[in-house]
Every structure is written in C-alpha cells, then in structure tokens.
Coordinates of C-alpha atoms and ligand atoms in Angstrom, one line a residue:
X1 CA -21.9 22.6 26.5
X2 CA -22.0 19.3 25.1
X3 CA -19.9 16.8 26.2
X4 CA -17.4 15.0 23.8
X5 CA -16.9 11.4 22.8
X6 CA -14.0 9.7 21.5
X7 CA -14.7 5.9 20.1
X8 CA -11.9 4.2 18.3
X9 CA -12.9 0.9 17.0
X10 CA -10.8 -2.0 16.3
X11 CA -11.8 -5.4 14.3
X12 CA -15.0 -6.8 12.8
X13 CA -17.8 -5.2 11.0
X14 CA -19.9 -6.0 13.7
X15 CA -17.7 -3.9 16.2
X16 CA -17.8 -1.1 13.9
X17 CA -21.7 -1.6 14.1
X18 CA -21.5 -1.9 18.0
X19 CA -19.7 1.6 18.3
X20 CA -22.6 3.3 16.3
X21 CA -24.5 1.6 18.7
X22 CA -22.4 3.1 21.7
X23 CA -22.4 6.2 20.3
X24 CA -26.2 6.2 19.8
X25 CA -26.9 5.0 24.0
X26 CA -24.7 8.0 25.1
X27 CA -26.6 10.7 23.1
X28 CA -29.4 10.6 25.3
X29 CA -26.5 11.5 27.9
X30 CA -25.4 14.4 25.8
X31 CA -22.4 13.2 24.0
X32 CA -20.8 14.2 20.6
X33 CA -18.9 11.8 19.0
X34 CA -15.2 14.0 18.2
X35 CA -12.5 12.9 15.9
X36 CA -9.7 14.5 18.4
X37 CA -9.1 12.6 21.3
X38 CA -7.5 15.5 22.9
X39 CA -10.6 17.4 23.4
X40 CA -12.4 14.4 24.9
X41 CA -14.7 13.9 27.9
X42 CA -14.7 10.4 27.6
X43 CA -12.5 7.8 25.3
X44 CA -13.6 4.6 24.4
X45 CA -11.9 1.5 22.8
X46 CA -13.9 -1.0 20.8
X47 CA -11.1 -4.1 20.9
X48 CA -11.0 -6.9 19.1
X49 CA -8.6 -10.2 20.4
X50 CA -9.3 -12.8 17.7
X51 CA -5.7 -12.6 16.7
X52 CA -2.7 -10.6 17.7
X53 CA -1.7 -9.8 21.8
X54 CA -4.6 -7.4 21.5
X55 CA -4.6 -7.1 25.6
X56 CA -1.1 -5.6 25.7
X57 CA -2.2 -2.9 22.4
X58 CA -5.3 -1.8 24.7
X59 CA -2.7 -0.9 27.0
X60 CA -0.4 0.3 25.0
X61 CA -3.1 3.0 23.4
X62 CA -3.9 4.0 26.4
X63 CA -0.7 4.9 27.2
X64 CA -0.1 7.1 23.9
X65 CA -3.7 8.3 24.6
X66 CA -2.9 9.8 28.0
X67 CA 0.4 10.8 25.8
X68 CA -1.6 12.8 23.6
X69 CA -3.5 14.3 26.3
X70 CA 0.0 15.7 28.3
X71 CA 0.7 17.7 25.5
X72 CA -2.0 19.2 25.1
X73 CA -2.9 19.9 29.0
X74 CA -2.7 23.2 29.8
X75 CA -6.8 23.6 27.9
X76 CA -7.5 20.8 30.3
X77 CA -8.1 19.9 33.7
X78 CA -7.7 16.6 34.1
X79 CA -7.7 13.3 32.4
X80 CA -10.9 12.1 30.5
X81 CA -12.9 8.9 31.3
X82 CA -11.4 5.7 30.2
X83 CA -13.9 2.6 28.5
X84 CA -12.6 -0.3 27.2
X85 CA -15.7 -2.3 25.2
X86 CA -15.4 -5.6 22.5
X87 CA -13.8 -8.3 23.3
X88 CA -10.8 -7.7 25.3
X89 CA -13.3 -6.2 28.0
X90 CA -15.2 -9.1 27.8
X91 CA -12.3 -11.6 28.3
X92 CA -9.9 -9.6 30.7
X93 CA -13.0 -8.8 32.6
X94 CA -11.8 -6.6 36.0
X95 CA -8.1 -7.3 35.4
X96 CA -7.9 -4.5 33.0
X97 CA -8.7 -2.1 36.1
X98 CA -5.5 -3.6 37.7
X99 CA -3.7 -3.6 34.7
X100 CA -4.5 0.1 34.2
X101 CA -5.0 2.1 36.9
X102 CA -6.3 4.6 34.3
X103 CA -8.9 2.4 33.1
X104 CA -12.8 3.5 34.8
X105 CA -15.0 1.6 32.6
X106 CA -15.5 -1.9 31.4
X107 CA -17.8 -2.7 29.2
X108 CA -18.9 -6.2 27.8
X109 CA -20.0 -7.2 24.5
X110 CA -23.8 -7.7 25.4
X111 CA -24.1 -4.4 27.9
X112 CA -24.4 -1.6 25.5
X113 CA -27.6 -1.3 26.6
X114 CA -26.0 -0.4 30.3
X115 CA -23.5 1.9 29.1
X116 CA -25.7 5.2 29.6
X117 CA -25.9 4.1 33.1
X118 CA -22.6 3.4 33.8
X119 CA -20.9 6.3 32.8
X120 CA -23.5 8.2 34.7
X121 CA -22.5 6.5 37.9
X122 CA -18.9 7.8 36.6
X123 CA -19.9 11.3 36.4
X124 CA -21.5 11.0 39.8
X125 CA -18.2 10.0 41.2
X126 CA -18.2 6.3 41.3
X127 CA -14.4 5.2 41.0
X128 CA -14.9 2.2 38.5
X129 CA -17.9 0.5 36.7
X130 CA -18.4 -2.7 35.0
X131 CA -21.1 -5.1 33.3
X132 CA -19.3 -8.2 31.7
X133 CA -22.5 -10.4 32.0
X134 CA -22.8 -12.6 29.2
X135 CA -26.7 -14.6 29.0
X136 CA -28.0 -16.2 26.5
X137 CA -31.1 -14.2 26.7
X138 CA -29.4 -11.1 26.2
X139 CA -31.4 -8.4 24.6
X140 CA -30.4 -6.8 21.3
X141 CA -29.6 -3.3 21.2
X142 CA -32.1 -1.3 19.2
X143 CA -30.4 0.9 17.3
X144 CA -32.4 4.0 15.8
X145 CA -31.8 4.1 11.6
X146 CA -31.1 7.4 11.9
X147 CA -27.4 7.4 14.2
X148 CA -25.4 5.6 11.2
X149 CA -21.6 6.4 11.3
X150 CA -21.3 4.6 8.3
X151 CA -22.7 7.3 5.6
X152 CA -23.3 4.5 2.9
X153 CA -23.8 1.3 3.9
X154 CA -25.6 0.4 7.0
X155 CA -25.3 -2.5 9.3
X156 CA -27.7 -4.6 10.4
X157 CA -27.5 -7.4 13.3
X158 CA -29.1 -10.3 12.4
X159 CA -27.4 -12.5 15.0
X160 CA -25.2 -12.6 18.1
X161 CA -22.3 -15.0 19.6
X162 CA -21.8 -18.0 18.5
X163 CA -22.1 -21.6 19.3
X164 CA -19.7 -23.7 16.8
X165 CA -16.6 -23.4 19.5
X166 CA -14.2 -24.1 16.7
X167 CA -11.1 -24.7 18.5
X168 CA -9.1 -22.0 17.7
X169 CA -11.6 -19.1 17.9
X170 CA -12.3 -17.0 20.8
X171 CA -15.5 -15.7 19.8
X172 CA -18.1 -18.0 21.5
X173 CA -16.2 -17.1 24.9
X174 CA -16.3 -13.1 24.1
X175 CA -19.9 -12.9 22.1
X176 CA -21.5 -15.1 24.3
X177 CA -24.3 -17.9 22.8
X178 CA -25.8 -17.3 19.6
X179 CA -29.1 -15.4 19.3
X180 CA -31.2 -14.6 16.8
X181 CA -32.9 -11.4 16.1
X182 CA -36.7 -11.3 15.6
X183 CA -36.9 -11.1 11.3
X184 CA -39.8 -8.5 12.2
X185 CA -37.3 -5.9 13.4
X186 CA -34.6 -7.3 10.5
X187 CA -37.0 -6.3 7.8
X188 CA -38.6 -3.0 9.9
X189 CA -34.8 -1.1 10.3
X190 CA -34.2 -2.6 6.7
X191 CA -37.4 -0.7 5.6
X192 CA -36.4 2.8 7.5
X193 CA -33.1 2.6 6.2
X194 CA -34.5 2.4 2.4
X195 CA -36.6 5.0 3.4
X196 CA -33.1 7.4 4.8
X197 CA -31.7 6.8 1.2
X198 CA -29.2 4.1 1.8
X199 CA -28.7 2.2 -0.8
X200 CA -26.9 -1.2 0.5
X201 CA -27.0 -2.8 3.8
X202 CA -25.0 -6.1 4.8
X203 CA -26.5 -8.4 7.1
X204 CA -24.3 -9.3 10.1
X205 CA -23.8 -12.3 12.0
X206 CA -21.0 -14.5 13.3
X207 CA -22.8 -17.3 11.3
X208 CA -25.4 -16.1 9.5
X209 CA -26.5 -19.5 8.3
X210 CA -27.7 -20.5 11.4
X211 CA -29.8 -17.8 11.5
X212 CA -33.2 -19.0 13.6
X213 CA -31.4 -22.5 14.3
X214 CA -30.1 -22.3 17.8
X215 CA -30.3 -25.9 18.8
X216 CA -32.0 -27.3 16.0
X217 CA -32.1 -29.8 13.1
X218 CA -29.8 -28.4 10.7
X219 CA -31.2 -30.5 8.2
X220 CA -29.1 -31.9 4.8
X221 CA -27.2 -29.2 1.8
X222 CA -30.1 -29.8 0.1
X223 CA -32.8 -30.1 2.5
X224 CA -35.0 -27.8 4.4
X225 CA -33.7 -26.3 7.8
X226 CA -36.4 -26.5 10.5
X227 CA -35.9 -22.7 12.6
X228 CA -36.9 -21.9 16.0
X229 CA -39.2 -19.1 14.6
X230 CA -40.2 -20.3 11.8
X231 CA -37.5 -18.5 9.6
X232 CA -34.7 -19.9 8.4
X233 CA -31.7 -17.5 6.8
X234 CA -32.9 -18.3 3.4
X235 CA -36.1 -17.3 4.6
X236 CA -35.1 -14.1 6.1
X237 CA -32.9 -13.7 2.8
X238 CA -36.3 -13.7 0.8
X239 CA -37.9 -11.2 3.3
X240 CA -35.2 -9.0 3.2
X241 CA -35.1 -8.5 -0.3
X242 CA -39.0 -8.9 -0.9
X243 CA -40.1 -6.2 1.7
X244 CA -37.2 -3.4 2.3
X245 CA -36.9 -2.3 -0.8
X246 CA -32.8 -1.7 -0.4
X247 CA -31.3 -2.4 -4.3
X248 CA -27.8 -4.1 -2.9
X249 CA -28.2 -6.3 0.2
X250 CA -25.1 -8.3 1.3
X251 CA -24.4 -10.4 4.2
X252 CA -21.6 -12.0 6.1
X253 CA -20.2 -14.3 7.5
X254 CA -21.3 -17.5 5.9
X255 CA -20.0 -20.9 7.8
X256 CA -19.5 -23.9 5.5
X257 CA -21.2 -26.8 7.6
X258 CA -24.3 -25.0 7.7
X259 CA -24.3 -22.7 4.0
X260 CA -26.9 -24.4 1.9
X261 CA -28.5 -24.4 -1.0
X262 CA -31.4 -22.5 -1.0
X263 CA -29.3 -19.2 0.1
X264 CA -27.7 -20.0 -3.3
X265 CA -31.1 -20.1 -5.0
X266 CA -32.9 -17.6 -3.0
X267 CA -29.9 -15.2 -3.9
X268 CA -30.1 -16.1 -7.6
X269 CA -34.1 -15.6 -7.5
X270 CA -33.6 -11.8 -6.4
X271 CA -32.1 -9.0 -8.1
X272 CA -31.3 -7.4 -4.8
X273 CA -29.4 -10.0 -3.5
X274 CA -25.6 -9.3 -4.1
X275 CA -23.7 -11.8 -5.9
X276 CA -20.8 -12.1 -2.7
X277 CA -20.4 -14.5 -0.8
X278 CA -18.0 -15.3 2.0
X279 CA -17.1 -18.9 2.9
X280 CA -14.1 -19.3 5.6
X281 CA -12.7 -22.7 5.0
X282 CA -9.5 -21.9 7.3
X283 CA -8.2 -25.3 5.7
X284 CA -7.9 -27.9 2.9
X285 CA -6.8 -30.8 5.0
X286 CA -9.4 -32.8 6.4
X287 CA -7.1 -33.8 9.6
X288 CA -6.6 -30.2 10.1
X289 CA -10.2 -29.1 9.6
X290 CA -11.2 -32.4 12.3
X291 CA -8.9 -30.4 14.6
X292 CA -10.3 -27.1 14.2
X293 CA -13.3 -28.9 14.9
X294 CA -14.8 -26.9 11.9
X295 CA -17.7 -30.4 11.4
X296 CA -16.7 -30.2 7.8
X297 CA -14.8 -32.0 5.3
X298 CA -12.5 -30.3 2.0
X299 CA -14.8 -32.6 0.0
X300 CA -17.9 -31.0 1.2
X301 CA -16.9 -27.7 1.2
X302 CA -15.8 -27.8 -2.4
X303 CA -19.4 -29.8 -3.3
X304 CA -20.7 -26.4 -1.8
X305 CA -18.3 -24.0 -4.1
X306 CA -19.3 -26.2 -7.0
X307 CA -22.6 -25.2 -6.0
X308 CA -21.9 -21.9 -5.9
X309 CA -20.2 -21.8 -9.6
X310 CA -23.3 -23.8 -10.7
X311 CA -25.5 -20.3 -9.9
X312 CA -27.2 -18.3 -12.6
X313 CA -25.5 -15.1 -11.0
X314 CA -21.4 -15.1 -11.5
X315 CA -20.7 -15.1 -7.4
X316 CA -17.8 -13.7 -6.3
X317 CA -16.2 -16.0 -3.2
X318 CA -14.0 -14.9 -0.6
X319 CA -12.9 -16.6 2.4
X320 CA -10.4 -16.8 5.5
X321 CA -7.4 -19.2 5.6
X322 CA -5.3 -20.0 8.8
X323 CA -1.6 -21.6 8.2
X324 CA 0.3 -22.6 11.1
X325 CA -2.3 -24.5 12.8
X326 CA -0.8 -26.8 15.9
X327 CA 0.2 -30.2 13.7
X328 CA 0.3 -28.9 10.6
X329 CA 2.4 -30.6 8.0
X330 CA 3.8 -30.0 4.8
X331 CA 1.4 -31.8 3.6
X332 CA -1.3 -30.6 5.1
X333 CA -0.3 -27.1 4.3
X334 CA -0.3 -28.1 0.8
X335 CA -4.0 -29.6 0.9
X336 CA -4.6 -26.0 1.8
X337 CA -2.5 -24.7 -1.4
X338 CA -4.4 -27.2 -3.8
X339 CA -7.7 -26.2 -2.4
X340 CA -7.4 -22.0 -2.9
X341 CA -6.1 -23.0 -6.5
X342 CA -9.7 -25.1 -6.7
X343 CA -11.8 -22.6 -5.4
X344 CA -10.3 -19.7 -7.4
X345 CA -10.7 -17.3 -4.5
X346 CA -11.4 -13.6 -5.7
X347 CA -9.9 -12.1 -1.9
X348 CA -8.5 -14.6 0.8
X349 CA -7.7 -13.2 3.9
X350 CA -4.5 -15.2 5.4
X351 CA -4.0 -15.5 9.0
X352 CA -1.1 -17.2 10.7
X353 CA -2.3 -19.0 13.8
X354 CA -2.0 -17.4 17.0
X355 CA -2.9 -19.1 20.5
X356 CA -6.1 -17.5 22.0
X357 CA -6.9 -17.6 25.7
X358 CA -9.7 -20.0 26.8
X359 CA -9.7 -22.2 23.4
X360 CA -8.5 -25.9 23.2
X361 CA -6.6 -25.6 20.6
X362 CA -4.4 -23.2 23.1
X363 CA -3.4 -26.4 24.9
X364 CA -2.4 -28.0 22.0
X365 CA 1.6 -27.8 21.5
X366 CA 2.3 -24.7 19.1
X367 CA 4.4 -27.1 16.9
X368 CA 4.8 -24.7 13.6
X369 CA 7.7 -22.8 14.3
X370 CA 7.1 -18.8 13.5
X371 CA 9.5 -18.9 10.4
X372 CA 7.6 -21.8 8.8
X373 CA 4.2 -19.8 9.4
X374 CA 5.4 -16.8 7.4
X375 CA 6.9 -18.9 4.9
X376 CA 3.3 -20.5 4.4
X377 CA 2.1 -17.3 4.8
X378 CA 4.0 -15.9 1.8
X379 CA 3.6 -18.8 -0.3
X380 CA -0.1 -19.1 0.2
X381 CA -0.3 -14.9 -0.5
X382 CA 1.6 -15.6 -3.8
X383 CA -1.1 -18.4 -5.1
X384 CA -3.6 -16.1 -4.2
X385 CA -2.4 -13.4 -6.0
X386 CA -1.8 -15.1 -9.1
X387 CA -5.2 -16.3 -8.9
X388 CA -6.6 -13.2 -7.7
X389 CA -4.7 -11.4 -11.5
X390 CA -6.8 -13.7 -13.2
X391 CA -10.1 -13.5 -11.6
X392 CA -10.2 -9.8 -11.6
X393 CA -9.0 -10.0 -15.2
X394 CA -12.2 -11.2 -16.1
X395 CA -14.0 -7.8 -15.3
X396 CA -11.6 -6.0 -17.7
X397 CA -14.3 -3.8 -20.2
X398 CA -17.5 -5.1 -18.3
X399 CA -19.8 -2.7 -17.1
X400 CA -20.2 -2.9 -13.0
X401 CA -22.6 -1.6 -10.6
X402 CA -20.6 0.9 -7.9
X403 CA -22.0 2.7 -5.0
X404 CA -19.7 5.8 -4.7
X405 CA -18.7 6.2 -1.6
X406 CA -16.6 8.8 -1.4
X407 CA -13.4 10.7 -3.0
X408 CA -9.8 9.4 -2.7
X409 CA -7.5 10.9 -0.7
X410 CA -5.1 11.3 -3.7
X411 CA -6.8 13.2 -6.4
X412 CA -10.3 15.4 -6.2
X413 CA -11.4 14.1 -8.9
X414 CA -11.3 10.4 -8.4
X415 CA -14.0 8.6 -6.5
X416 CA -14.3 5.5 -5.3
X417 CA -16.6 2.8 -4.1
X418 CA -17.7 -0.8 -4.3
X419 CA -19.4 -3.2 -7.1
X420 CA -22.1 -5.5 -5.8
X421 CA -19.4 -8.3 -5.5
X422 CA -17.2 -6.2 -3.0
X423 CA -14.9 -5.0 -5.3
X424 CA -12.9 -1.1 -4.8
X425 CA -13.5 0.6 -8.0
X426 CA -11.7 3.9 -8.9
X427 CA -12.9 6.3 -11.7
X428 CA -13.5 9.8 -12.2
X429 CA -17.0 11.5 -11.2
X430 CA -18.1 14.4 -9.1
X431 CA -18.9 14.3 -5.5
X432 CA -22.1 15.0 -5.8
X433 CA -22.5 11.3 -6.9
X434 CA -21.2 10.1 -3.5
X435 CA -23.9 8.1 -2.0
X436 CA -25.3 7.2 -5.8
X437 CA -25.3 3.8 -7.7
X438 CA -23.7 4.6 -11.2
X439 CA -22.4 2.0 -13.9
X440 CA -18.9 2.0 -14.5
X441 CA -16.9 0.5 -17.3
X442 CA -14.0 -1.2 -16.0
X443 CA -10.8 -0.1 -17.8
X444 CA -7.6 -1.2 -16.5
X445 CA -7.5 -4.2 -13.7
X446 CA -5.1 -4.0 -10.3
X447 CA -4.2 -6.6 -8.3
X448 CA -6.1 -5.3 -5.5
X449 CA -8.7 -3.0 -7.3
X450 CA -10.3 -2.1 -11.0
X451 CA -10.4 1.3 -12.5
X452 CA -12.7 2.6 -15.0
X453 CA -15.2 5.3 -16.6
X454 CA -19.0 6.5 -15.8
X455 CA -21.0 5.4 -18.3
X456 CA -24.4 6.6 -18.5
Ligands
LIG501 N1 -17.4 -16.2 11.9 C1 -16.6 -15.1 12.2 C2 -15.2 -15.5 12.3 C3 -14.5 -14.7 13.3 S1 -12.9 -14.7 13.3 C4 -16.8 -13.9 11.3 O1 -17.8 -13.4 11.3 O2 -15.9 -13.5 10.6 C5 -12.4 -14.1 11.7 C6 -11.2 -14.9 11.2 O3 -10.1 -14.8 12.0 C7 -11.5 -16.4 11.1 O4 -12.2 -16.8 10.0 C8 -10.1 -17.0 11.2 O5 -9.6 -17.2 9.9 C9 -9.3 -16.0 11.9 N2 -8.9 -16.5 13.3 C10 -9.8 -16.7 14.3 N3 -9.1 -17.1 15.4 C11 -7.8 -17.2 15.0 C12 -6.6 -17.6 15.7 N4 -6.6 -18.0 16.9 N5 -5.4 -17.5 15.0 C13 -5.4 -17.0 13.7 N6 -6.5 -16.6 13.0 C14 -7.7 -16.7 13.7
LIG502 FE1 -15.3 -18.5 15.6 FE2 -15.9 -20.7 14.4 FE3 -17.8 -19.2 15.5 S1 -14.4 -19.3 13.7 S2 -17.0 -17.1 15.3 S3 -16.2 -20.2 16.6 S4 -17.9 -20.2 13.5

C-alpha cells in the first residue's frame, strides 16, 4: 500500500514550486500526495516568515493538525511524521524540535534534495532528522516536467537566495546566497514543458534581474550587464522565448536597482513575452528607501516606470509597498502616496512593517505605532483602489488573451483564468476549455477582476 503525503504550503510562488519539488523526491520513496491530513503517513509544512509571527502559526497548526488526527483515531495507530520545510525551518533551525516535541523532521530551504533520505532514517527509527545547511554552492533540485501540481502554469527556478540584504527582509538569511541556474537547463525544462501542453510558465527568482550577475558589474539602466556565464536575464529572456516554444512566459520578481532596459526591449521584441511586470518599490521617500537600504532612489525608479510606459507593449505594473517602516513620517508616508498615484499601479500589494529576526532594521526602534500603520495601511489601499477602477477601466470591451484555468466554485458554468497581464477574468465557457488559451471580450470591469464573453 502506498504511503500518503500531506504538504500544505504557505507563502511565495517559489514555495509552492519547492513543495512540487518535495513531493517529486519522496515518490521514489513511495508517497502519494493526499488532500486529507487525517489519513496521512507523513505531514509536511512549507512555511513562510517574511511577515506575520509565522513561528508561533507552525506551532499552532500543528497543534490543530494533531487535533484533527484525535478525532479521527480509532482508523489509526499512531501519530504521523511531522516535517517542517521553508523558511521557518531554516531560521528556527533545531529549536522547533524543543519547541515541539511532535516535530521529527527539519528541513532547510536548500536540502530537498536530502529529504528522501531523511525520512528514511525516520522510518528506520531514527528519533529526529535535520539538514539546515545553507552553501553557496548549493545544488538546484532537478525537478522532472512531468510532477507539476500546478495543472496550468508551471514554475520554473531560475535563481536562488538572495544577496541585496535589504534591511527589513529576511530572505538572504533563510534562502541562502544567490545562485544562478545554468540557462541550458532553464530553456531544456522550458522545452519539455511545451512539449506536456502547458501553455505559460513564470520564471522565478528572488531577483530575477540579477540573473547570471552574482558579484559582478551591474553595469548602467541603459548599458550592458557583464554575467558570470555569459547570460545576462535579458539574455535568458530572449532564450526563453526564442527556443521553448511556451506562447505566455512571465517572470517574477523584478528588483528596481538592477531592472533595466533591455528586459523592456527584449520583452517588447517577443510576442511570448507577457506584458507584466512586477517592480517592488516598498517606498517613495528617498530617506526611507536609504534605510531599507533598497540602493535606489524614487527618482530612478520612476525614470524606470517611465521606461516602462514608453514600451510598444501596454505593460501592466504591479508592485509591493511597506508602511510603517521604523522612522517613518508623515511625510515620508506621503512620498509613498504621491508616488503609487505616479506610477498608476494596476495591483499593489500593501504590507505593514513587521520586525523580522536577524535583519537590522529589527534593531532599529519600531517608532510607528500599530494604529498609525493601519491607518496608512487603509489610506494607501484606498488610493490604490481608486486608481486600480480606473486602470482596469481601460480593458472595458477590449478583447484579452485568458488561459482558463478552471471553473468557479460558484456556478458550473463560469470559468475562470488569467490574461497575459495577470488579470482574473470570469466568463462563461465549458470545461473542456480548461487548460486552453481563448479570447475574451471584457464586459463589465470589478475592482478586483473583469468579466466577459468567448469570442471566437
Ligand atoms: N524579492 C522578493 C521579495 C520577498 S518578500 C520576491 O520575490 O517577492 C515579499 C514582500 O514582502 C516584499 O516585497 C516586501 O514588500 C514584503 N516584506 C518583506 N519583509 C517585510 C517585513 N519585515 N515587514 C513587512 N513586509 C515585508
Ligand atoms: Fe528581500 Fe530585498 Fe532580496 S526584499 S528578497 S532582500 S531584494
């Protein structure tokens, strides 16, 4: 009988990718990934801590977890195995075992390679096992194109960690160094994914603009980048879309220091290329971006956006604000204001700041009171959904590429899915277009999402 596997995932595209990745190692072992945690052989949690006391809600699943389990017991004899993988493994390290006496794997963010073998040694009767080395030589984890759990859009790691150490961010201390993937094996798991029938992939990366630049001249907005391996992102951009013969390829996350121009005109050269792109500023004051220690300026950042509006394509940008940050002013907050009402943001994702172990900014005196953080919070959501009315406005009675992805939960009949700029469309179509690209003709505009009609 095959053994069961329960992986619940929590934060980033590229944890989502890593539990596909999980779940792909410990099929050689004989493990099904199951939906019901109550008929598991082994749970594991994929945990993200960039925001939110996301130590304590490990714990705190567990608990409910083990809950679950109790009611259930009487089909059971005994409790399944434990894992804790992402980044909470990675930065509680062996305290989780104390923490949780329940707890009998630890897994760190470059050691899914290992897992196979540590749950082995569990089965074999080892009390506890662990592998929370972080190198920078750390081996990428091959995944097989075949394993997706995503049915429609596939993942593909094109780097890993991060070195920027912006000075709220926890990221370079959990994902270790940044490494870059070899573009041979980019474009070759590209190329069998085309073959499987998927029809858009997004390239993943903490910072995928410094794609092939670990330690390297990162040369002027205009200029050429000089790569370790002779491939630059723009380059791998071109190769991407040149050789794997995927119709929508989109990628993420962009970082403004190091977002140039040629990804602008690479992506307007090819058809393929999706016109998204995502471009966290976290700030429009320049003494608040200095202590982020982001290495950019609101001036520069906006000569990028105007670079971006100047494209042939119509891009869509989205991008990642923090309020709150230690020393924030009114005024500063209201750089921040006057700069999403510049930009014209089609989705900002607002976070209010939240101290993260190991950072500097940590040490630095959490001066913004929690009421003033949701106030800026609120204030900043409203701008952006005034502006967000008017930017999706625009697609009212255009006619948009969507990849149907699957029916909505509330009527049979109504599908859903995304437009190349990473918009949800809803409209009416059967399922046996899930999985297609079909042209819809957008009818009535949400804040949030469009609707509209197949046209053929
Ligand atoms: N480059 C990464 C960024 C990771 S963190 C990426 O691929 O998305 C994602 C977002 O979380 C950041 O852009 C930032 O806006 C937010 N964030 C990170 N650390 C934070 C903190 N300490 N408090 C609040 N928000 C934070
Ligand atoms: Fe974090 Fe800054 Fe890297 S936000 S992921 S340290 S680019």
């Amino acid at each position: 009988m095959s053994k069961k596997l329960y992986l619940e995932t929590h934060g980033c595209q590229m944890n989502v990718h890593d539990s596909e990745k999980a779940a792909f190692a410990l099929s050689d072992l004989g493990y099904e990934v199951t939906t019901d945690p109550t008929e598991a052989d082994l749970i594991m949690l994929n945990t993200c801590m960039v925001r939110e006391k996301a130590a304590r809600k490990v714990y705190h699943r567990i608990d409910e977890l083990k809950h679950s389990f109790r009611r259930v017991s009487e089909k059971r004899k005994g409790l399944p195995i434990f894992g804790v993988m992402g980044c909470v493994a990675q930065a509680e390290t062996d305290r989780i075992f104390e923490r949780s006496q329940d707890v009998r794997l630890v897994l760190g963010t470059q050691a899914i390679v290992k897992l196979p073998t540590l749950v082995e040694q569990i089965e074999q009767g080892f009390p506890r096992a662990i592998d929370i080395r972080l190198t920078k030589d750390a081996e990428f984890f091959e995944l097989d194109a075949g394993v997706r759990q995503t049915e429609h859009v596939a993942y593909i790691t094109i780097t890993e960690g991060c070195n920027k150490f912006c000075s709220f961010c926890i990221v370079p201390f959990t994902r270790g160094r940044e490494r870059s993937r070899p573009a041979d094996k980019i474009v070759a798991e590209a190329q069998a994914l085309a073959a499987q029938g998927f029809k858009e992939i997004q390239l993943l990366g903490q910072n995928v603009n410094s794609y092939g630049l670990s330690g390297r001249y990162h040369g002027s907005f205009a200029g050429e980048q000089e790569s370790d391996n002779g491939v630059t992102f723009a380059r791998l951009l071109e190769r991407v879309a040149t050789e794997s013969g995927i119709p929508r390829i989109k990628y993420t996350t962009s970082y403004p220091r190091d977002f140039d121009a040629e990804v602008v005109r690479v992506m307007d050269t090819y058809d393929n290329l999706c016109e998204w792109i995502h471009l966290p500023v976290q700030s429009g004051s320049n003494r608040i971006l200095r202590a982020m220690r982001r290495g950019y300026t609101r001036e520069s950042y906006l000569e990028k956006i105007a670079h971006i509006k100047n494209a042939r394509k119509d891009m869509s940008i989205t991008g990642d604000i923090i309020v709150g940050f230690p020393g924030e002013t009114d005024d500063d907050f209201n750089e921040t204001l006057s700069l999403a009402a510049e930009v014209g943001y089609d989705g900002l994702y607002i976070f209010k700041y939240s101290p993260r172990p190991h950072t500097p900014a940590a040490t630095y005196t959490d001066s913004v009171p929690e009421e003033v953080k949701t106030e800026r919070f609120l204030k900043l959501q409203e701008l952006q959904d005034r502006i967000q009315k008017q930017r999706y406005a625009r697609y009212l009675g255009r006619t948009v590429e969507v990849l149907v992805e699957g029916m909505s939960a509330r009527s049979a009949a109504d599908c859903y899915g995304h437009t190349r700029c990473s918009k949800i469309v809803n409209f009416k179509a059967d399922k046996q277009l899930v999985g297609q690209l079909v042209n819809v003709r957008v009818t009535e505009v949400k804040p949030h999402s469009l609707y509209g009609e197949i046209v053929l």
